[in-house]
Amino acid sequence: MWKDWLRPFVRPLPQWSPVAIAPPSRVVTATLHWDGQSADVTADHTVASLKPLTIATSLDAGQHPILEYRDNVTGKLLGVLRLARTASVTTEKTSLALYHVATGEHRCLVWPRRSWNAWLQNRSMLKHRSSNHLNMEPATAQQLMIAYLCPRPVVLVSVGAPGHQNMFPMDLIGPLERSGFFSLALRSTNVSEPTMREVRKLALSNIPSTMKATVYKLSEHHKQPLMDWNALPFPVRPSRKFGIPVVAAALRIQELTIVHSQVIGSHTFFLGRIISDENLAKGAQLHHTAGFHQAYRHRLDMPFTVV
Ligand SMILES: Cc1cc2nc3c(=O)[nH]c(=O)nc-3n(C[C@H](O)[C@H](O)[C@H](O)COP(=O)(O)O)c2cc1C
């Protein structure tokens, strides 16, 4: 069809692709390089804030490290973020490093499609700026897409306290392996943020990819608390230690105690310790990756399953 041929020239790729990936498959490796040294940070770097775009890691990688994302099958360099050290977070006698993203570029599309697609995406972001909840500069959104080259799992976060209950989706989450912390970056305007800081406990439900539509619908609870656990459109059961309602069909349930929280720009950066971890079922979990990553995998005839 001539329309299929024409599409890349007139329509940008989607910024994000919701895809189904069965854990623990590792499709991309993230490596930090600094001062002649390098270290695998695939399970040791997370997004700490969107504005300014900030990466957290347990490693002290100097002042200006480079974060590289490589495809595990082909070894191809998919993207690079150049970082600049901003601060440290110290809690429980452990320090984490925070880095601002200075610049970034990806190699998922061949030139000139790479530049043309970025131009189309940036133009669309500027056009829809008022309705775009991220409201980021286009260059920063491009850098964030590079950070999603390591596909990010989507979880439903359960918060339960007297007088406040909630369940909402998050993907700016993940382990900081070397320190043993698990981090979450939550917009400070989220309705449950004060409760999370106060009660310091929550539960994460890792979601089967088949629940995508239901999970997206729950994003309204970033703004409004949940009135009644029974109002959820799926069965829940109590989490193992805290007894907070979690998704009965979850692939995995983790409970966290929050040991530290601080505001970094637009987001509150939470650090927790996992106090229970139940692997309940095998299967494809909902993840997000960058649209240009999925386009790269299509070109190699190994696309992720889109959900
Ligand atoms: C799948 C999914 C994952 C999300 N992950 C996060 C997250 O990690 N941190 C966060 O602050 N907000 C997260 N959000 C919330 C959105 O960024 C946004 O704040 C929310 O959908 C409200 O959007 P609105 O302000 O445009 O109405 C997520 C939303 C969805 C649907």
Tab-separated table of C-alpha atoms and ligand atoms in Angstrom:
chain	number	residue	atom	x	y	z
A	1	MET	CA	0.000	0.000	0.000
A	2	TRP	CA	1.368	3.427	-0.941
A	3	LYS	CA	0.067	4.791	2.392
A	4	ASP	CA	2.318	2.403	4.383
A	5	TRP	CA	5.277	3.532	2.320
A	6	LEU	CA	4.456	7.203	2.872
A	7	ARG	CA	3.730	7.015	6.625
A	8	PRO	CA	7.326	7.426	7.974
A	9	PHE	CA	7.698	10.597	5.911
A	10	VAL	CA	4.632	12.360	7.300
A	11	ARG	CA	3.881	10.786	10.711
A	12	PRO	CA	6.287	10.591	13.658
A	13	LEU	CA	6.800	7.286	15.436
A	14	PRO	CA	4.951	7.074	18.767
A	15	GLN	CA	7.146	8.295	21.613
A	16	TRP	CA	6.313	5.245	23.743
A	17	SER	CA	5.402	1.678	22.828
A	18	PRO	CA	3.488	-0.473	25.346
A	19	VAL	CA	4.960	-3.950	24.864
A	20	ALA	CA	4.717	-7.441	26.385
A	21	ILE	CA	7.963	-8.873	27.775
A	22	ALA	CA	8.232	-11.972	29.957
A	23	PRO	CA	10.623	-11.396	32.886
A	24	PRO	CA	13.463	-11.950	33.511
A	25	SER	CA	14.433	-11.473	29.839
A	26	ARG	CA	17.153	-8.857	29.417
A	27	VAL	CA	17.014	-7.339	25.969
A	28	VAL	CA	19.235	-4.299	26.463
A	29	THR	CA	22.323	-3.734	28.609
A	30	ALA	CA	23.060	-0.320	30.126
A	31	THR	CA	26.717	0.482	30.834
A	32	LEU	CA	28.224	3.503	32.568
A	33	HIS	CA	31.630	4.671	31.316
A	34	TRP	CA	33.828	7.122	33.216
A	35	ASP	CA	37.554	7.864	33.639
A	36	GLY	CA	38.640	4.713	31.803
A	37	GLN	CA	36.281	2.520	33.840
A	38	SER	CA	32.938	0.937	33.032
A	39	ALA	CA	30.191	-0.932	34.882
A	40	ASP	CA	26.933	-2.678	34.024
A	41	VAL	CA	24.072	-0.601	35.455
A	42	THR	CA	21.157	-2.354	33.742
A	43	ALA	CA	19.658	-2.994	37.198
A	44	ASP	CA	21.348	-0.043	38.838
A	45	HIS	CA	20.012	3.144	37.275
A	46	THR	CA	16.587	4.737	37.435
A	47	VAL	CA	14.899	8.018	36.563
A	48	ALA	CA	14.700	10.203	39.700
A	49	SER	CA	12.885	13.187	38.184
A	50	LEU	CA	11.631	14.403	34.808
A	51	LYS	CA	12.144	18.147	35.307
A	52	PRO	CA	15.108	18.362	35.361
A	53	LEU	CA	15.677	14.937	33.809
A	54	THR	CA	17.721	13.171	36.496
A	55	ILE	CA	19.216	9.678	36.664
A	56	ALA	CA	20.054	7.944	39.950
A	57	THR	CA	22.595	5.159	40.381
A	58	SER	CA	24.406	3.485	43.288
A	59	LEU	CA	27.719	3.987	41.491
A	60	ASP	CA	29.936	7.010	41.869
A	61	ALA	CA	30.892	7.387	38.222
A	62	GLY	CA	32.711	10.706	38.431
A	63	GLN	CA	31.534	14.061	37.174
A	64	HIS	CA	30.722	13.397	33.506
A	65	PRO	CA	29.994	9.710	32.795
A	66	ILE	CA	28.400	8.338	29.641
A	67	LEU	CA	25.471	5.927	29.821
A	68	GLU	CA	25.287	3.527	26.862
A	69	TYR	CA	22.424	1.242	25.880
A	70	ARG	CA	23.297	-1.815	23.748
A	71	ASP	CA	21.129	-4.517	22.193
A	72	ASN	CA	21.958	-7.845	23.844
A	73	VAL	CA	21.438	-9.895	20.677
A	74	THR	CA	23.223	-7.764	18.072
A	75	GLY	CA	25.589	-5.849	20.375
A	76	LYS	CA	24.569	-2.683	18.538
A	77	LEU	CA	24.810	0.649	20.330
A	78	LEU	CA	21.187	1.844	20.539
A	79	GLY	CA	21.647	5.119	22.379
A	80	VAL	CA	23.808	7.256	24.607
A	81	LEU	CA	23.117	9.737	27.423
A	82	ARG	CA	25.846	12.130	28.554
A	83	LEU	CA	25.461	12.853	32.258
A	84	ALA	CA	26.588	15.598	34.628
A	85	ARG	CA	26.884	14.966	38.372
A	86	THR	CA	24.545	17.127	40.460
A	87	ALA	CA	24.247	15.740	43.974
A	88	SER	CA	24.339	12.739	46.253
A	89	VAL	CA	21.584	11.194	48.319
A	90	THR	CA	22.729	9.594	51.550
A	91	THR	CA	20.481	7.409	53.634
A	92	GLU	CA	21.150	4.418	55.910
A	93	LYS	CA	24.897	5.148	55.493
A	94	THR	CA	24.630	4.481	51.747
A	95	SER	CA	25.203	7.109	49.067
A	96	LEU	CA	23.604	7.311	45.665
A	97	ALA	CA	24.713	9.599	42.852
A	98	LEU	CA	22.310	11.872	40.974
A	99	TYR	CA	23.101	12.945	37.422
A	100	HIS	CA	21.405	15.439	35.134
A	101	VAL	CA	21.111	14.386	31.521
A	102	ALA	CA	23.161	16.894	29.532
A	103	THR	CA	22.740	15.511	26.012
A	104	GLY	CA	21.706	12.282	24.337
A	105	GLU	CA	21.325	10.609	20.985
A	106	HIS	CA	20.014	7.293	19.714
A	107	ARG	CA	21.041	5.056	16.806
A	108	CYS	CA	17.808	3.097	16.392
A	109	LEU	CA	16.903	4.716	13.077
A	110	VAL	CA	19.255	5.298	10.188
A	111	TRP	CA	20.013	8.795	9.041
A	112	PRO	CA	18.164	10.776	7.615
A	113	ARG	CA	15.075	9.112	9.122
A	114	ARG	CA	16.500	9.647	12.614
A	115	SER	CA	16.619	13.436	12.266
A	116	TRP	CA	13.367	13.602	10.324
A	117	ASN	CA	11.455	11.534	12.903
A	118	ALA	CA	12.859	13.675	15.772
A	119	TRP	CA	11.756	16.794	13.902
A	120	LEU	CA	8.229	15.381	13.402
A	121	GLN	CA	8.022	14.254	17.066
A	122	ASN	CA	9.268	17.604	18.373
A	123	ARG	CA	6.845	19.506	16.178
A	124	SER	CA	3.959	17.377	17.458
A	125	MET	CA	5.059	17.882	21.103
A	126	LEU	CA	5.150	21.659	20.658
A	127	LYS	CA	1.752	21.630	18.964
A	128	HIS	CA	0.148	19.617	21.802
A	129	ARG	CA	2.112	21.243	24.584
A	130	SER	CA	-0.884	22.471	26.601
A	131	SER	CA	-2.497	19.004	26.728
A	132	ASN	CA	0.785	17.130	27.261
A	133	HIS	CA	0.900	16.198	30.956
A	134	LEU	CA	4.696	15.799	30.893
A	135	ASN	CA	5.087	19.318	29.479
A	136	MET	CA	8.793	18.714	28.859
A	137	GLU	CA	11.066	20.448	26.397
A	138	PRO	CA	11.182	18.313	23.211
A	139	ALA	CA	14.959	17.782	23.583
A	140	THR	CA	14.421	16.451	27.135
A	141	ALA	CA	11.582	14.180	25.984
A	142	GLN	CA	13.975	12.752	23.338
A	143	GLN	CA	16.505	12.042	26.113
A	144	LEU	CA	13.804	10.384	28.229
A	145	MET	CA	12.932	8.107	25.285
A	146	ILE	CA	16.597	7.023	25.241
A	147	ALA	CA	16.342	6.147	28.956
A	148	TYR	CA	13.409	3.871	27.981
A	149	LEU	CA	15.676	1.827	25.654
A	150	CYS	CA	15.869	-0.481	28.679
A	151	PRO	CA	12.143	-1.373	28.606
A	152	ARG	CA	10.535	-0.229	31.859
A	153	PRO	CA	8.048	-2.548	33.616
A	154	VAL	CA	4.695	-1.036	34.573
A	155	VAL	CA	3.378	-1.693	38.070
A	156	LEU	CA	0.272	-0.721	40.002
A	157	VAL	CA	1.201	0.970	43.270
A	158	SER	CA	-1.104	0.305	46.237
A	159	VAL	CA	-1.229	2.807	49.086
A	160	GLY	CA	-3.362	2.078	52.134
A	161	ALA	CA	-3.714	4.197	55.271
A	162	PRO	CA	-6.593	5.142	57.545
A	163	GLY	CA	-8.633	7.649	55.547
A	164	HIS	CA	-6.639	7.271	52.320
A	165	GLN	CA	-6.405	4.446	49.807
A	166	ASN	CA	-5.220	4.385	46.243
A	167	MET	CA	-3.930	2.341	43.327
A	168	PHE	CA	-2.233	3.931	40.289
A	169	PRO	CA	0.273	2.963	37.561
A	170	MET	CA	3.990	3.775	37.625
A	171	ASP	CA	6.954	2.968	35.406
A	172	LEU	CA	9.612	5.385	36.723
A	173	ILE	CA	10.627	2.694	39.149
A	174	GLY	CA	13.295	0.074	39.601
A	175	PRO	CA	16.095	-1.448	41.607
A	176	LEU	CA	19.388	0.270	42.413
A	177	GLU	CA	21.100	-3.080	42.703
A	178	ARG	CA	24.403	-2.303	44.398
A	179	SER	CA	22.786	-0.319	47.214
A	180	GLY	CA	19.846	-2.708	47.614
A	181	PHE	CA	17.370	0.165	47.319
A	182	PHE	CA	14.298	0.244	45.089
A	183	SER	CA	13.370	3.686	43.785
A	184	LEU	CA	10.193	5.394	42.590
A	185	ALA	CA	9.887	8.836	40.967
A	186	LEU	CA	6.413	10.229	41.554
A	187	ARG	CA	5.129	13.622	40.474
A	188	SER	CA	4.944	15.673	43.666
A	189	THR	CA	1.395	16.709	42.758
A	190	ASN	CA	0.201	13.078	43.024
A	191	VAL	CA	-2.701	12.869	45.493
A	192	SER	CA	-1.084	10.000	47.454
A	193	GLU	CA	2.387	11.531	47.703
A	194	PRO	CA	1.866	12.984	51.223
A	195	THR	CA	0.441	9.666	52.491
A	196	MET	CA	3.365	7.713	51.015
A	197	ARG	CA	5.828	10.018	52.767
A	198	GLU	CA	3.932	9.610	56.015
A	199	VAL	CA	3.020	5.895	56.196
A	200	ARG	CA	6.256	4.805	54.461
A	201	LYS	CA	4.921	1.570	53.071
A	202	LEU	CA	3.400	0.429	49.813
A	203	ALA	CA	2.887	-2.607	47.604
A	204	LEU	CA	3.660	-3.061	43.910
A	205	SER	CA	1.681	-5.359	41.608
A	206	ASN	CA	3.568	-6.410	38.459
A	207	ILE	CA	0.931	-6.470	35.772
A	208	PRO	CA	0.211	-8.969	32.966
A	209	SER	CA	0.302	-7.229	29.575
A	210	THR	CA	-3.329	-8.236	28.967
A	211	MET	CA	-4.408	-5.717	31.646
A	212	LYS	CA	-3.038	-2.694	29.753
A	213	ALA	CA	-6.349	-0.880	29.186
A	214	THR	CA	-7.408	-1.304	32.824
A	215	VAL	CA	-4.030	-0.098	34.065
A	216	TYR	CA	-4.074	3.024	31.882
A	217	LYS	CA	-7.563	3.835	33.130
A	218	LEU	CA	-6.252	3.853	36.709
A	219	SER	CA	-3.931	6.764	35.857
A	220	GLU	CA	-6.849	9.010	36.922
A	221	HIS	CA	-5.887	8.006	40.471
A	222	HIS	CA	-2.705	10.050	40.212
A	223	LYS	CA	-5.134	12.908	40.858
A	224	GLN	CA	-8.029	11.377	42.820
A	225	PRO	CA	-7.802	8.832	45.618
A	226	LEU	CA	-9.699	5.580	45.334
A	227	MET	CA	-12.990	5.808	47.218
A	228	ASP	CA	-13.420	2.086	47.783
A	229	TRP	CA	-11.172	-0.926	47.046
A	230	ASN	CA	-14.321	-2.691	45.835
A	231	ALA	CA	-14.641	-0.100	43.067
A	232	LEU	CA	-11.583	-1.552	41.271
A	233	PRO	CA	-12.450	-3.379	38.039
A	234	PHE	CA	-10.548	-6.558	39.065
A	235	PRO	CA	-10.262	-8.793	42.146
A	236	VAL	CA	-7.758	-7.806	44.833
A	237	ARG	CA	-6.267	-9.649	47.794
A	238	PRO	CA	-4.254	-8.432	50.803
A	239	SER	CA	-0.479	-8.145	50.429
A	240	ARG	CA	1.507	-10.596	52.541
A	241	LYS	CA	2.896	-8.387	55.351
A	242	PHE	CA	1.084	-5.043	55.187
A	243	GLY	CA	-2.303	-6.418	54.166
A	244	ILE	CA	-2.695	-3.669	51.524
A	245	PRO	CA	-4.982	-4.723	48.649
A	246	VAL	CA	-2.981	-5.783	45.556
A	247	VAL	CA	-3.959	-7.189	42.155
A	248	ALA	CA	-5.021	-10.837	42.536
A	249	ALA	CA	-3.851	-11.624	38.970
A	250	ALA	CA	-0.412	-9.965	39.406
A	251	LEU	CA	2.667	-11.826	38.158
A	252	ARG	CA	4.662	-10.634	41.142
A	253	ILE	CA	3.949	-8.665	44.325
A	254	GLN	CA	6.612	-6.669	46.145
A	255	GLU	CA	6.130	-4.802	49.416
A	256	LEU	CA	8.370	-1.858	50.234
A	257	THR	CA	9.163	0.188	53.307
A	258	ILE	CA	10.142	3.711	52.337
A	259	VAL	CA	13.402	4.770	53.953
A	260	HIS	CA	13.917	8.106	52.236
A	261	SER	CA	12.002	10.644	50.170
A	262	GLN	CA	13.002	13.973	48.728
A	263	VAL	CA	11.676	16.384	46.148
A	264	ILE	CA	13.839	16.658	43.040
A	265	GLY	CA	12.337	19.236	40.696
A	266	SER	CA	8.956	18.016	39.466
A	267	HIS	CA	9.082	14.642	41.257
A	268	THR	CA	9.400	13.115	44.701
A	269	PHE	CA	12.157	10.528	44.693
A	270	PHE	CA	11.314	7.626	47.039
A	271	LEU	CA	13.849	5.034	48.158
A	272	GLY	CA	12.564	1.817	49.644
A	273	ARG	CA	13.676	-1.585	50.843
A	274	ILE	CA	11.825	-4.637	49.561
A	275	ILE	CA	10.512	-6.540	52.557
A	276	SER	CA	8.541	-9.203	50.700
A	277	ASP	CA	8.708	-10.482	47.150
A	278	GLU	CA	6.220	-13.037	45.811
A	279	ASN	CA	6.718	-14.467	42.309
A	280	LEU	CA	3.229	-15.707	41.575
A	281	ALA	CA	2.980	-16.469	37.866
A	282	LYS	CA	5.028	-16.604	34.693
A	283	GLY	CA	3.923	-14.610	31.671
A	284	ALA	CA	4.258	-11.433	29.645
A	285	GLN	CA	4.422	-8.278	31.735
A	286	LEU	CA	3.404	-4.825	30.568
A	287	HIS	CA	6.479	-2.682	29.745
A	288	HIS	CA	7.130	0.649	28.063
A	289	THR	CA	9.927	1.280	25.600
A	290	ALA	CA	10.691	4.014	23.082
A	291	GLY	CA	8.820	3.956	19.756
A	292	PHE	CA	12.131	4.173	17.858
A	293	HIS	CA	13.372	1.087	19.754
A	294	GLN	CA	10.382	-0.899	18.501
A	295	ALA	CA	11.039	0.456	14.960
A	296	TYR	CA	14.654	-0.783	15.221
A	297	ARG	CA	13.464	-4.227	16.292
A	298	HIS	CA	10.952	-4.313	13.424
A	299	ARG	CA	13.777	-3.650	10.977
A	300	LEU	CA	15.597	-6.683	12.419
A	301	ASP	CA	12.437	-8.788	12.269
A	302	MET	CA	12.320	-9.220	16.040
A	303	PRO	CA	9.649	-6.742	17.205
A	304	PHE	CA	8.357	-6.827	20.745
A	305	THR	CA	4.736	-7.944	21.018
A	306	VAL	CA	2.714	-4.737	21.038
A	307	VAL	CA	-0.207	-4.632	23.442
B	1	LIG	C1	1.314	3.378	32.559
B	1	LIG	C2	1.547	4.663	33.304
B	1	LIG	C3	2.696	4.822	34.068
B	1	LIG	C4	2.907	6.013	34.805
B	1	LIG	N1	4.029	6.147	35.558
B	1	LIG	C5	4.215	7.258	36.289
B	1	LIG	C6	5.361	7.390	37.135
B	1	LIG	O1	6.208	6.498	37.220
B	1	LIG	N2	5.487	8.533	37.866
B	1	LIG	C7	4.549	9.541	37.806
B	1	LIG	O2	4.710	10.556	38.496
B	1	LIG	N3	3.457	9.436	37.016
B	1	LIG	C8	3.284	8.324	36.267
B	1	LIG	N4	2.171	8.211	35.485
B	1	LIG	C9	1.179	9.297	35.506
B	1	LIG	C10	1.218	10.207	34.343
B	1	LIG	O3	2.515	10.697	34.067
B	1	LIG	C11	0.270	11.391	34.590
B	1	LIG	O4	0.715	12.169	35.675
B	1	LIG	C12	-1.114	10.950	34.914
B	1	LIG	O5	-1.513	10.033	33.927
B	1	LIG	C13	-2.050	12.158	34.962
B	1	LIG	O6	-1.946	12.801	33.737
B	1	LIG	P1	-2.594	14.243	33.467
B	1	LIG	O7	-1.932	15.173	34.443
B	1	LIG	O8	-2.242	14.576	32.040
B	1	LIG	O9	-4.037	14.079	33.667
B	1	LIG	C14	1.941	7.052	34.758
B	1	LIG	C15	0.781	6.877	33.985
B	1	LIG	C16	0.589	5.705	33.264
B	1	LIG	C17	-0.660	5.535	32.453
